[in-house]
Coordinates of C-alpha atoms (C1' of nucleotides) in Angstrom, one line a residue:
Chain D
M96 CA 1.8 20.9 10.6
N97 CA 5.4 19.8 10.1
V98 CA 7.6 22.0 12.2
L99 CA 11.0 20.6 11.1
A100 CA 10.2 20.7 7.4
Q101 CA 8.9 24.2 7.7
T102 CA 12.1 25.4 9.4
E103 CA 14.1 23.7 6.7
E104 CA 12.1 25.2 3.9
T105 CA 12.6 28.7 5.3
L106 CA 16.3 28.1 5.8
K107 CA 16.7 26.8 2.2
A108 CA 14.8 29.8 0.8
Q109 CA 17.1 32.1 2.7
I110 CA 20.2 30.3 1.5
H111 CA 18.9 30.5 -2.0
T112 CA 18.4 34.2 -1.7
A113 CA 21.8 34.7 -0.2
V114 CA 23.5 32.8 -3.0
L115 CA 21.8 35.0 -5.6
A116 CA 22.6 38.2 -3.6
A117 CA 26.2 37.2 -3.5
E118 CA 26.1 36.7 -7.2
L119 CA 27.5 33.3 -7.0
A120 CA 25.0 31.9 -9.3
T121 CA 21.9 32.9 -11.3
E122 CA 18.4 31.7 -11.0
D123 CA 19.2 29.3 -13.9
T124 CA 22.5 27.9 -12.6
I125 CA 21.8 27.6 -8.9
P126 CA 21.5 24.0 -7.8
D127 CA 18.9 22.7 -5.4
I128 CA 19.8 23.6 -1.8
I129 CA 20.3 20.3 0.1
L130 CA 20.1 20.5 3.8
E131 CA 21.1 17.5 5.9
T132 CA 21.1 16.8 9.6
P133 CA 24.7 16.3 10.6
K134 CA 25.5 13.0 12.2
D135 CA 27.6 14.8 14.7
K136 CA 25.9 17.3 16.8
A137 CA 29.0 19.4 16.9
H138 CA 28.2 20.3 13.3
G139 CA 25.0 22.1 14.2
D140 CA 21.4 21.5 13.6
F141 CA 21.5 21.6 9.8
A142 CA 24.3 21.7 7.3
T143 CA 24.6 22.3 3.6
N144 CA 27.2 21.4 1.0
I145 CA 26.0 24.2 -1.4
A146 CA 29.4 26.0 -1.3
M147 CA 31.1 22.8 -2.7
Q148 CA 28.5 22.4 -5.3
L149 CA 28.9 26.0 -6.4
A150 CA 32.7 25.8 -6.7
R151 CA 32.5 24.9 -10.3
I152 CA 29.8 27.4 -11.2
A153 CA 31.2 30.3 -9.3
K154 CA 34.8 29.3 -10.0
K155 CA 35.9 30.1 -6.5
A156 CA 37.1 28.1 -3.5
P157 CA 34.3 26.5 -1.5
R158 CA 35.3 28.1 1.7
Q159 CA 35.3 31.5 0.1
I160 CA 31.9 30.9 -1.3
A161 CA 30.7 29.8 2.1
D162 CA 31.9 33.1 3.5
E163 CA 30.1 35.1 0.9
I164 CA 26.9 33.1 1.4
T165 CA 26.9 33.6 5.2
A166 CA 27.6 37.3 4.8
N167 CA 24.5 37.7 2.7
L168 CA 22.2 35.4 4.8
D169 CA 19.4 37.0 6.7
K170 CA 19.9 35.1 10.0
Q171 CA 16.9 36.6 11.6
A172 CA 14.5 35.5 8.9
A173 CA 16.0 32.0 8.9
S174 CA 15.9 31.7 12.8
V175 CA 19.6 31.0 12.7
E176 CA 21.6 31.6 15.9
K177 CA 25.1 30.9 14.6
I178 CA 26.9 29.7 11.5
D179 CA 30.1 27.8 11.1
I180 CA 32.1 27.0 8.1
A181 CA 33.8 23.7 8.5
G182 CA 35.7 21.0 6.7
P183 CA 36.1 21.4 3.0
G184 CA 33.3 24.0 2.8
F185 CA 30.3 22.8 4.8
I186 CA 28.1 25.5 6.2
N187 CA 26.8 24.5 9.6
F188 CA 23.7 26.2 11.0
Y189 CA 22.9 26.4 14.7
M190 CA 19.3 27.3 15.1
K191 CA 17.8 29.6 17.7
Q192 CA 17.1 27.6 20.7
D193 CA 13.3 27.7 20.4
F194 CA 13.1 26.4 16.9
L195 CA 11.8 23.1 18.2
G196 CA 9.4 24.7 20.6
E197 CA 6.3 24.0 18.6
V198 CA 7.0 20.4 18.1
I199 CA 5.2 19.2 21.1
E200 CA 2.0 21.2 20.4
T201 CA 2.1 20.0 16.8
V202 CA 2.2 16.4 17.9
L203 CA -0.4 16.7 20.6
D204 CA -2.8 18.6 18.4
A205 CA -2.5 16.1 15.5
G206 CA -2.7 13.1 17.8
D207 CA -3.0 9.8 15.9
A208 CA -2.6 11.8 12.6
Y209 CA 0.8 13.1 13.6
G210 CA 3.3 12.0 10.9
T211 CA 0.8 11.8 8.1
S212 CA 1.1 14.0 5.1
K213 CA -0.5 14.7 1.8
D214 CA 2.6 14.1 -0.2
G215 CA 0.8 11.4 -2.2
N216 CA -1.8 13.8 -3.4
G217 CA -4.5 11.2 -3.3
E218 CA -2.8 9.2 -6.0
K219 CA -4.5 5.8 -6.3
V220 CA -2.1 2.9 -5.5
Q221 CA -3.0 -0.7 -5.5
V222 CA -0.7 -3.2 -3.9
E223 CA -1.2 -6.9 -4.6
F224 CA 0.6 -9.1 -2.2
V225 CA 0.7 -12.6 -0.6
S226 CA -1.5 -14.1 -3.3
V227 CA -0.5 -17.6 -2.3
N228 CA -2.0 -20.5 -4.2
P229 CA -4.9 -21.8 -2.1
T230 CA -3.3 -25.2 -1.7
G231 CA -2.0 -25.1 1.9
D232 CA -0.8 -23.1 4.8
L233 CA 1.0 -19.8 4.7
H234 CA 4.6 -20.3 5.7
L235 CA 7.6 -18.2 6.7
G236 CA 8.3 -16.6 3.3
H237 CA 4.6 -15.7 2.9
A238 CA 4.7 -14.1 6.3
R239 CA 7.5 -11.8 5.2
N240 CA 5.6 -10.9 2.1
A241 CA 2.5 -10.2 4.1
A242 CA 4.2 -8.1 6.7
F243 CA 6.1 -6.1 4.0
G244 CA 3.0 -5.5 1.8
D245 CA 0.8 -4.5 4.7
V246 CA 3.3 -2.0 6.2
L247 CA 3.9 -0.6 2.7
C248 CA 0.2 0.0 2.4
N249 CA 0.1 1.6 5.8
L250 CA 2.8 3.9 4.7
F251 CA 1.1 4.9 1.5
A252 CA -2.1 5.6 3.5
A253 CA -0.1 7.7 6.0
A254 CA 1.6 9.6 3.2
G255 CA -1.6 10.7 1.6
Y256 CA -2.1 8.1 -1.1
E257 CA -5.3 6.2 -1.7
V258 CA -4.3 2.6 -1.3
E259 CA -6.0 -0.7 -1.9
R260 CA -4.8 -4.1 -0.8
E261 CA -5.6 -6.9 -3.1
Y262 CA -5.1 -10.7 -3.0
Y263 CA -5.1 -12.6 -6.3
I264 CA -6.7 -16.0 -5.9
N265 CA -5.2 -18.5 -8.3
D266 CA -8.3 -20.6 -8.4
A267 CA -8.2 -21.6 -12.1
G268 CA -5.0 -23.4 -12.8
N269 CA -3.7 -26.9 -12.6
Q270 CA -2.9 -26.6 -9.0
I271 CA -6.6 -26.7 -8.1
N272 CA -6.8 -30.1 -9.8
N273 CA -3.8 -31.2 -7.7
L274 CA -5.5 -29.8 -4.7
G275 CA -8.6 -31.9 -5.4
L276 CA -6.4 -35.0 -5.9
S277 CA -4.5 -34.3 -2.7
V278 CA -7.7 -33.9 -0.7
E279 CA -9.1 -37.1 -2.2
A280 CA -6.0 -39.1 -1.3
R281 CA -6.0 -37.7 2.3
Y282 CA -9.7 -38.3 2.6
L283 CA -9.4 -42.0 1.5
Q284 CA -6.4 -42.3 3.8
E285 CA -8.5 -41.0 6.7
L286 CA -11.0 -43.7 5.9
G287 CA -8.3 -46.3 6.3
Q288 CA -7.6 -47.0 2.7
S289 CA -4.0 -47.3 1.5
V290 CA -3.8 -44.7 -1.2
D291 CA -0.6 -42.9 -2.4
M292 CA -0.5 -39.1 -2.6
P293 CA -0.4 -37.8 -6.2
E294 CA 2.9 -37.0 -7.7
D295 CA 2.4 -33.2 -7.6
G296 CA 0.3 -33.4 -4.4
Y297 CA 0.4 -31.0 -1.5
H298 CA 1.7 -32.8 1.5
G299 CA 1.2 -30.1 4.2
Q300 CA -0.8 -30.6 7.4
A301 CA -3.5 -28.2 6.1
I302 CA -4.7 -30.7 3.5
I303 CA -4.8 -33.5 6.1
D304 CA -6.9 -31.3 8.3
I305 CA -9.3 -30.5 5.5
A306 CA -9.7 -34.2 4.8
K307 CA -10.4 -34.9 8.5
N308 CA -13.0 -32.2 8.4
L309 CA -14.6 -33.8 5.4
V310 CA -14.8 -37.1 7.1
K311 CA -16.3 -35.5 10.1
E312 CA -18.9 -33.7 8.0
K313 CA -19.7 -36.3 5.4
G314 CA -18.4 -39.6 6.8
D315 CA -17.5 -42.1 4.0
A316 CA -20.3 -40.9 1.7
W317 CA -17.8 -39.7 -0.9
A318 CA -15.9 -42.9 -1.0
E319 CA -18.7 -44.6 -2.8
K320 CA -19.0 -41.9 -5.6
S321 CA -17.2 -42.0 -8.8
H322 CA -13.7 -40.5 -9.0
E323 CA -14.8 -37.7 -11.3
E324 CA -17.8 -36.7 -9.2
R325 CA -15.7 -36.8 -6.1
L326 CA -12.9 -34.8 -7.6
D327 CA -15.2 -32.0 -8.6
Y328 CA -16.5 -31.7 -5.2
F329 CA -13.2 -32.0 -3.4
K330 CA -11.7 -29.3 -5.6
E331 CA -14.3 -26.8 -4.5
Y332 CA -14.3 -28.0 -1.0
G333 CA -10.5 -27.8 -0.7
L334 CA -10.4 -24.4 -2.4
K335 CA -13.0 -22.9 0.0
A336 CA -11.4 -24.4 3.0
S337 CA -7.9 -23.3 2.0
L338 CA -9.0 -19.8 1.4
R339 CA -10.8 -19.6 4.7
N340 CA -7.6 -20.8 6.4
I341 CA -5.5 -18.3 4.6
E342 CA -7.9 -15.4 5.3
N343 CA -8.1 -16.3 9.0
D344 CA -4.3 -16.6 9.3
L345 CA -3.8 -13.3 7.7
K346 CA -6.5 -11.6 9.7
D347 CA -4.9 -12.8 12.9
F348 CA -1.6 -11.5 11.5
R349 CA -3.4 -8.1 11.2
V350 CA -3.4 -8.2 7.5
E351 CA -6.8 -7.6 5.8
F352 CA -7.5 -7.1 2.2
D353 CA -9.8 -4.7 0.5
S354 CA -10.3 -7.0 -2.4
W355 CA -10.0 -10.7 -3.2
F356 CA -9.7 -11.1 -6.9
S357 CA -10.6 -14.5 -8.4
E358 CA -8.7 -15.7 -11.4
R359 CA -11.8 -17.6 -12.5
S360 CA -13.7 -14.4 -12.9
L361 CA -11.4 -13.5 -15.7
F362 CA -12.5 -16.7 -17.5
E363 CA -16.1 -16.1 -16.7
N364 CA -16.1 -12.6 -18.1
D365 CA -14.1 -13.4 -21.2
Q366 CA -11.4 -11.0 -20.1
I367 CA -8.7 -13.4 -21.2
D368 CA -9.8 -13.6 -24.8
A369 CA -10.3 -9.9 -24.8
A370 CA -6.7 -9.3 -23.7
L371 CA -5.4 -11.9 -26.2
Q372 CA -7.3 -10.1 -28.9
V373 CA -5.6 -6.8 -28.2
L374 CA -2.2 -8.6 -28.3
E375 CA -3.1 -10.2 -31.6
D376 CA -4.4 -7.0 -33.1
G377 CA -1.2 -5.3 -32.2
G378 CA 0.7 -8.0 -34.1
Y379 CA 2.5 -9.3 -31.0
T380 CA 1.5 -12.9 -31.4
Y381 CA 2.4 -15.7 -33.7
E382 CA 1.8 -19.4 -34.0
K383 CA 4.6 -21.9 -33.8
D384 CA 4.7 -25.7 -33.1
G385 CA 1.0 -25.7 -32.5
A386 CA 1.2 -23.1 -29.8
L387 CA 0.4 -19.3 -29.7
W388 CA 3.4 -17.2 -28.8
F389 CA 3.8 -13.7 -27.5
K390 CA 6.7 -11.6 -28.8
T391 CA 8.0 -10.4 -25.5
T392 CA 11.4 -10.0 -27.1
A393 CA 10.0 -6.9 -28.8
F394 CA 10.1 -5.3 -25.3
G395 CA 13.5 -6.6 -24.1
D396 CA 12.6 -10.0 -22.7
D397 CA 15.1 -12.9 -23.2
K398 CA 12.8 -15.0 -25.3
D399 CA 9.3 -15.2 -26.5
R400 CA 6.6 -16.7 -24.3
V401 CA 3.8 -19.2 -24.9
L402 CA 0.3 -18.0 -24.4
I403 CA -1.7 -21.0 -25.5
K404 CA -0.1 -24.4 -25.2
Q405 CA -0.3 -27.2 -27.8
D406 CA -3.1 -28.8 -25.8
G407 CA -5.1 -25.6 -26.1
A408 CA -4.8 -24.5 -22.4
Y409 CA -3.5 -21.2 -21.3
T410 CA -0.2 -20.9 -19.7
Y411 CA 0.0 -19.1 -16.3
L412 CA 1.0 -16.0 -18.0
T413 CA -2.1 -15.5 -20.1
P414 CA -4.7 -15.0 -17.4
D415 CA -2.2 -13.0 -15.5
I416 CA -1.9 -10.6 -18.4
A417 CA -5.7 -10.2 -18.4
Y418 CA -5.5 -9.7 -14.6
H419 CA -3.0 -6.9 -14.9
K420 CA -5.0 -5.3 -17.7
N421 CA -8.0 -5.5 -15.5
K422 CA -6.1 -3.8 -12.6
L423 CA -5.0 -0.9 -14.8
D424 CA -8.5 -0.5 -16.3
R425 CA -9.7 0.0 -12.8
G426 CA -8.0 3.3 -12.9
F427 CA -5.1 3.0 -10.5
D428 CA -2.2 5.3 -11.0
Q429 CA 0.2 2.7 -9.7
I430 CA -0.1 -1.0 -9.4
I431 CA 2.6 -2.6 -7.2
N432 CA 3.1 -6.3 -6.9
V433 CA 5.0 -7.9 -4.1
W434 CA 6.7 -11.1 -5.3
G435 CA 9.1 -13.6 -3.9
A436 CA 12.6 -13.6 -5.4
D437 CA 11.9 -16.8 -7.3
H438 CA 9.5 -14.9 -9.5
H439 CA 11.7 -12.0 -10.5
G440 CA 12.3 -13.5 -13.9
Y441 CA 8.7 -12.9 -14.6
I442 CA 8.9 -9.2 -14.4
P443 CA 10.1 -8.5 -18.0
R444 CA 7.3 -10.5 -19.6
M445 CA 4.7 -8.8 -17.5
G446 CA 6.1 -5.5 -18.4
A447 CA 6.2 -6.5 -22.0
A448 CA 2.5 -7.5 -21.9
L449 CA 1.4 -4.2 -20.4
Q450 CA 3.4 -2.3 -23.0
A451 CA 1.9 -4.4 -25.8
L452 CA -1.5 -3.6 -24.4
G453 CA -0.7 0.0 -24.7
Y454 CA -0.3 1.0 -21.0
P455 CA 2.5 3.1 -19.6
V456 CA 4.9 0.6 -18.1
E457 CA 5.8 3.1 -15.3
K458 CA 2.5 2.4 -13.7
F459 CA 3.5 -1.2 -13.0
S460 CA 6.2 -2.1 -10.6
V461 CA 7.3 -5.1 -8.6
K462 CA 8.8 -5.3 -5.1
I463 CA 10.9 -8.4 -4.8
I464 CA 11.1 -10.0 -1.3
Q465 CA 14.3 -12.0 -0.9
M466 CA 14.2 -15.5 0.5
V467 CA 13.8 -16.4 4.2
N468 CA 16.2 -19.1 5.3
L469 CA 14.9 -21.1 8.2
F470 CA 17.4 -22.3 10.8
E471 CA 16.5 -24.8 13.5
A472 CA 19.0 -26.2 16.0
G473 CA 21.7 -24.3 14.2
E474 CA 21.0 -25.9 10.9
K475 CA 19.4 -24.6 7.7
V476 CA 16.1 -26.3 7.1
K477 CA 15.3 -26.9 3.5
M478 CA 11.7 -26.0 2.9
S479 CA 9.8 -27.8 0.2
K480 CA 6.3 -28.1 -0.9
R481 CA 6.7 -31.8 -1.5
T482 CA 7.4 -32.7 2.0
G483 CA 5.3 -29.9 3.4
K484 CA 8.1 -29.2 5.8
A485 CA 8.0 -25.5 6.6
V486 CA 7.2 -23.4 9.5
S487 CA 3.7 -22.0 9.1
L488 CA 2.6 -18.5 9.8
R489 CA 0.3 -19.9 12.4
E490 CA 3.2 -21.5 14.3
L491 CA 5.1 -18.3 14.1
M492 CA 2.3 -16.3 15.6
D493 CA 1.8 -18.9 18.3
E494 CA 5.4 -19.4 19.3
V495 CA 7.0 -16.1 18.5
G496 CA 4.2 -13.6 18.8
I497 CA 2.6 -11.4 16.2
D498 CA 4.3 -8.1 17.2
A499 CA 7.8 -9.7 17.2
V500 CA 7.2 -11.5 13.8
R501 CA 5.9 -8.4 12.1
Y502 CA 8.6 -6.2 13.5
Y503 CA 11.3 -8.7 12.6
F504 CA 10.2 -9.0 9.0
V505 CA 10.1 -5.3 8.3
A506 CA 13.3 -4.6 10.2
R507 CA 15.4 -5.3 7.2
S508 CA 15.4 -4.3 3.6
N509 CA 13.3 -6.5 1.3
D510 CA 16.4 -6.8 -0.9
S511 CA 18.3 -8.7 1.7
Q512 CA 17.9 -12.4 2.4
L513 CA 16.9 -13.1 5.9
D514 CA 17.9 -15.8 8.3
F515 CA 15.2 -16.8 10.6
D516 CA 16.5 -18.7 13.6
M517 CA 13.4 -20.5 15.1
D518 CA 15.1 -21.5 18.3
L519 CA 16.4 -17.9 18.9
A520 CA 13.0 -16.4 18.1
K521 CA 11.3 -18.8 20.5
S522 CA 13.8 -18.9 23.4
Q523 CA 15.1 -15.4 23.3
S524 CA 12.1 -13.5 22.2
N525 CA 12.7 -11.0 25.0
D526 CA 15.9 -9.9 23.2
N527 CA 13.8 -8.9 20.2
P528 CA 14.2 -5.2 19.4
V529 CA 10.4 -4.9 19.3
Y530 CA 10.3 -5.1 23.0
Y531 CA 12.8 -2.4 23.4
V532 CA 10.6 -0.1 21.5
Q533 CA 7.4 -1.2 23.2
Y534 CA 9.1 -0.8 26.5
A535 CA 9.8 2.8 25.8
H536 CA 6.1 3.3 25.1
A537 CA 5.1 1.5 28.3
R538 CA 7.7 3.4 30.3
I539 CA 6.1 6.7 29.3
C540 CA 2.6 5.4 30.1
T541 CA 3.8 4.5 33.6
M542 CA 5.3 7.9 34.1
L543 CA 2.1 9.6 33.0
E544 CA 0.2 7.3 35.3
Q545 CA 2.5 8.3 38.2
A546 CA 2.1 11.9 37.3
K547 CA -1.6 11.7 37.8
N548 CA -1.2 9.7 41.1
K549 CA 1.2 12.3 42.4
G550 CA -1.1 15.1 41.5
F551 CA 0.8 16.7 38.7
A552 CA -1.2 18.4 36.0
T553 CA -1.0 16.4 32.8
D554 CA -3.2 18.5 30.7
G555 CA -2.3 22.1 31.6
D556 CA -0.2 24.7 30.0
F557 CA 3.5 24.3 29.7
D558 CA 6.5 26.3 28.6
A559 CA 8.5 24.5 26.0
S560 CA 11.3 26.9 26.3
L561 CA 12.2 25.2 29.6
L562 CA 13.3 22.2 27.7
T563 CA 16.9 23.0 27.2
A564 CA 18.7 19.9 28.4
E565 CA 20.7 18.0 25.7
K566 CA 18.5 14.9 25.9
E567 CA 15.4 17.0 25.7
L568 CA 16.5 18.6 22.6
D569 CA 17.5 15.3 21.1
L570 CA 14.0 14.0 21.8
L571 CA 12.3 17.0 20.3
K572 CA 14.4 16.8 17.2
K573 CA 13.7 13.1 16.8
V574 CA 10.0 13.5 17.4
G575 CA 9.9 16.2 14.8
E576 CA 11.4 13.8 12.2
L577 CA 8.4 11.4 11.9
P578 CA 6.6 13.2 9.1
Q579 CA 9.7 13.2 6.9
V580 CA 10.5 9.6 7.8
I581 CA 7.1 8.4 6.8
A582 CA 7.1 10.5 3.6
E583 CA 10.5 9.2 2.6
A584 CA 9.7 5.6 3.5
A585 CA 6.6 5.7 1.4
D586 CA 8.3 7.5 -1.5
K587 CA 11.2 5.0 -1.5
Q588 CA 8.9 2.1 -0.6
M589 CA 11.1 1.1 2.3
P590 CA 9.2 0.1 5.4
H591 CA 12.3 -0.7 7.3
K592 CA 13.0 3.0 7.5
V593 CA 10.1 3.3 10.0
T594 CA 11.4 0.3 12.0
Q595 CA 14.8 2.0 12.3
Y596 CA 13.2 5.3 13.2
V597 CA 11.0 3.9 15.9
F598 CA 14.0 2.1 17.4
D599 CA 16.1 5.3 17.4
L600 CA 13.3 7.2 19.0
A601 CA 13.0 4.5 21.7
S602 CA 16.7 4.7 22.3
T603 CA 16.6 8.5 22.6
L604 CA 13.8 8.1 25.1
H605 CA 15.6 5.5 27.2
S606 CA 18.7 7.7 27.2
F607 CA 16.7 10.7 28.4
Y608 CA 15.0 8.7 31.0
N609 CA 18.2 7.6 32.6
A610 CA 19.6 11.1 32.5
E611 CA 16.7 13.3 33.6
K612 CA 13.8 13.0 36.0
V613 CA 10.5 14.0 34.7
L614 CA 8.3 14.2 37.9
D615 CA 10.0 16.7 40.1
G616 CA 8.0 18.4 42.9
D617 CA 10.7 21.0 43.3
N618 CA 10.3 22.2 39.8
P619 CA 6.7 22.1 38.8
E620 CA 7.1 24.2 35.6
R621 CA 9.7 22.1 34.1
T622 CA 7.8 19.0 35.2
S623 CA 4.8 20.3 33.2
A624 CA 7.0 20.8 30.2
R625 CA 8.5 17.4 30.5
I626 CA 5.1 15.7 30.9
A627 CA 4.1 17.4 27.7
L628 CA 7.3 16.2 26.1
M629 CA 6.6 12.6 27.3
K630 CA 3.1 12.7 25.9
A631 CA 4.5 13.8 22.5
V632 CA 7.1 11.0 22.5
R633 CA 4.4 8.5 23.5
Q634 CA 2.2 9.6 20.6
T635 CA 5.0 9.5 18.2
L636 CA 6.1 6.0 19.2
A637 CA 2.5 4.8 19.0
N638 CA 2.0 6.3 15.5
G639 CA 5.3 4.7 14.3
L640 CA 4.4 1.3 15.7
G641 CA 0.9 1.8 14.2
I642 CA 2.4 2.0 10.8
L643 CA 4.2 -1.3 11.5
G644 CA 1.1 -2.9 12.7
V645 CA 2.7 -3.5 16.1
N646 CA 1.0 -2.9 19.4
A647 CA 2.0 -0.1 21.7
P648 CA 1.3 -1.6 25.2
E649 CA 0.8 0.6 28.2
K650 CA 2.3 -1.9 30.6
M651 CA 4.9 -4.6 30.2
Chain N
rG256 C1' 25.9 -18.4 -20.9
rU257 C1' 22.0 -14.3 -19.6
rC258 C1' 19.2 -11.7 -15.7
rC259 C1' 18.1 -10.2 -10.4
rC260 C1' 19.7 -9.7 -5.1
rA261 C1' 23.6 -9.7 -1.6
rG262 C1' 29.0 -9.1 -0.1
rU263 C1' 30.3 -3.3 5.5
rA264 C1' 32.8 -5.0 13.1
rG265 C1' 33.3 -12.1 15.6
rC266 C1' 27.5 -12.7 14.1
rU267 C1' 22.8 -10.3 12.0
rC268 C1' 22.2 -6.0 9.4
rA269 C1' 21.6 -0.2 8.6
rG270 C1' 24.0 3.5 5.7
rC271 C1' 24.3 3.8 -1.0
rA272 C1' 19.4 10.5 -5.6
rG273 C1' 28.4 11.2 -3.7
rG274 C1' 30.1 14.7 1.4
rA275 C1' 33.0 15.8 7.5
rU276 C1' 36.4 10.8 12.2
rA277 C1' 31.7 4.5 8.3
rG278 C1' 26.7 3.2 12.4
rA279 C1' 23.1 -0.1 15.4
rG280 C1' 21.7 -4.7 17.7
rC281 C1' 23.8 -9.2 19.5
rA282 C1' 28.4 -11.2 21.4
rA283 C1' 33.0 -9.5 24.7
rC284 C1' 34.9 -6.3 28.6
rA285 C1' 34.2 -2.3 32.6
rG286 C1' 30.6 0.5 35.4
rC287 C1' 25.2 2.3 36.9
rC288 C1' 19.0 0.2 40.6
rU289 C1' 17.3 3.7 48.9
rU290 C1' 14.9 8.0 43.4
rC291 C1' 9.2 8.1 37.5
rU292 C1' 9.6 0.0 35.0
rA293 C1' 17.5 -2.4 34.9
rA294 C1' 13.0 -5.7 28.9
rG295 C1' 17.0 0.2 30.7
rC296 C1' 21.5 3.5 30.8
rU297 C1' 27.0 4.9 30.4
rG298 C1' 31.8 3.6 28.6
rU299 C1' 35.8 0.4 26.1
rG300 C1' 37.7 -2.8 22.4
rG301 C1' 36.6 -4.4 17.4
rG302 C1' 36.3 -2.5 10.1
rU303 C1' 41.9 -3.4 3.6
rC304 C1' 33.2 -1.2 3.4
rG305 C1' 34.6 -8.6 -1.6
rC306 C1' 38.9 -7.4 -5.4
rA307 C1' 40.8 -4.2 -9.4
rG308 C1' 40.4 -0.1 -12.4
rG309 C1' 37.6 4.5 -13.7
rU310 C1' 34.5 9.2 -13.0
rU311 C1' 35.8 14.1 -9.3
rC312 C1' 37.5 18.8 -5.1
rG313 C1' 35.5 14.3 -2.6
rA314 C1' 33.4 7.2 -3.6
rA315 C1' 30.9 2.2 1.2
rU316 C1' 27.6 5.1 -2.2
rC317 C1' 28.1 6.3 -9.4
rC318 C1' 30.4 3.4 -14.0
rU319 C1' 33.2 -1.0 -15.9
rG320 C1' 35.4 -5.8 -15.2
rC321 C1' 36.2 -9.8 -12.0
rC322 C1' 35.5 -13.1 -7.5
rU323 C1' 32.0 -15.4 -3.8
rG324 C1' 27.0 -16.7 -2.0
rG325 C1' 21.7 -17.0 -3.1
rG326 C1' 17.7 -16.9 -6.7
rA327 C1' 15.7 -17.1 -11.8
rC328 C1' 16.1 -18.6 -16.8
rG329 C1' 9.4 -24.3 -18.5
rC330 C1' 4.1 -25.3 -23.7
rC331 C1' 4.8 -25.5 -14.2
rA332 C1' 2.2 -22.1 -11.3

RNA sequence: GUCCCAGUAGCUCAGCAGGAUAGAGCAACAGCCUUCUAAGCUGUGGGUCGCAGGUUCGAAUCCUGCCUGGGACGCCA
């Protein structure tokens, strides 16, 4: 299945055996053999630093150790052509030329499944992301969260985890009241009344649109009703409309959730009181100043947190504790939350809660997505809920394009802040690296089309050993890396590794394309091999882009 | 004051479970289209890896302290 990994495993095992045979270490003292792919091709196909690591154990000079290892290595069994000892004691392995020969067949046989693995062992992972309050449009920052979360889930799925995407709907808090008030104000304004927006109102365009719709559907019927009656209705109406907008926007952004979890359902099922009871029974709560407190300091938090306020209402934390309890009770091996940087301070108290409830805290983790800074006309735009001034996901999709936005947001580490230059994204969208990658895919598709038109066989047998040009070997090696890239990106939860990989592969393809001709009537056998190579690269690019949720076009 | 993230080329960022001369894109400069898509390729220039210590055969990577920028420290959500 995974040619490269198999080759590496065999080589590692042979090195292991050689070290023992040379009596440089024992089964107990031998370190893990680490193989790396040298950055410089002059250093071979694989390299290991084992000789340096053994220096202490064997009490010999690294280069001497390296000599002894190579003398004891079964080159034949490891498919090694040549060995060099270099630098301070690196052992460089040059593999027999055909070690990459099976790559193409492996890729073509696996098709869309190439790159996937079973590393995750079917472990059940749940990722909760976006979870924006249903009080307006999704904006720039949410888009980053959505792209990251979605690609992370794709990665988990590809790496053999069982993954579920969940959106937590905050439909029970104060903000729903504010939503109702905001819709009410906009509604009355639509009807020509001069009404101020509430202090904590939501000023975005989304609420205005909702109010317009209300007027269209119901006319001024609700202006006559009592404020209380109206508010009740507007809250529900606003909530439903907002959720519909959010779901639509996300769907168009190619993000679909398996589960939408309502905060209210926790109230309705008494799950909050149940969670509180467990905390109380554990002796983790106390009353002070007319409020109920949670001793999060017992688990390393800065200060204790209020669970029930003086006025008898829950704080935000309380239902959230019940929510996370609910998640773990659903039997996930891992629950991952994707949060904005402004929520990072919330992690210790959530961790505290889960510990107090008796869950292993390792099952819970949070990925923090750093802020997105918006630049327009060279100036940083301050985003604020109050003014509603922010670029929405919808605008981004319309003006920049879905592929470009998704790619852009997962091109960087989630730990780094991100500058988003709206003018650049709009005006120079052709400079976006996503097109570079897509172009590589389209280029291959054109070649394959040409091959058909010119009468070359595109499905026949081929001899992979004819692929000996430097650029061909580069491509084979790169293509062979995908399974490890996906496995590592999933394991480290770093989607941007895939973005980088796909870019590198595209670069290798473009370089090959400019150096070698694929369709050559004078050399039909090599042409067949190259066509097969192109098909493998195309598949690999498509699979990588698939993980990113970016289209792989056949023409550009 | 405490906590989190970042500080690497002119700009935006990779690299950080320690390893060989620190990489890419953009920008700059010089080349490459009668030949499968030039949204491409090839080459050149450009770096005290924030600063100072420490750990070791070896540190951009690990530890400590400091500096700078951003974020968080609510009986808001």
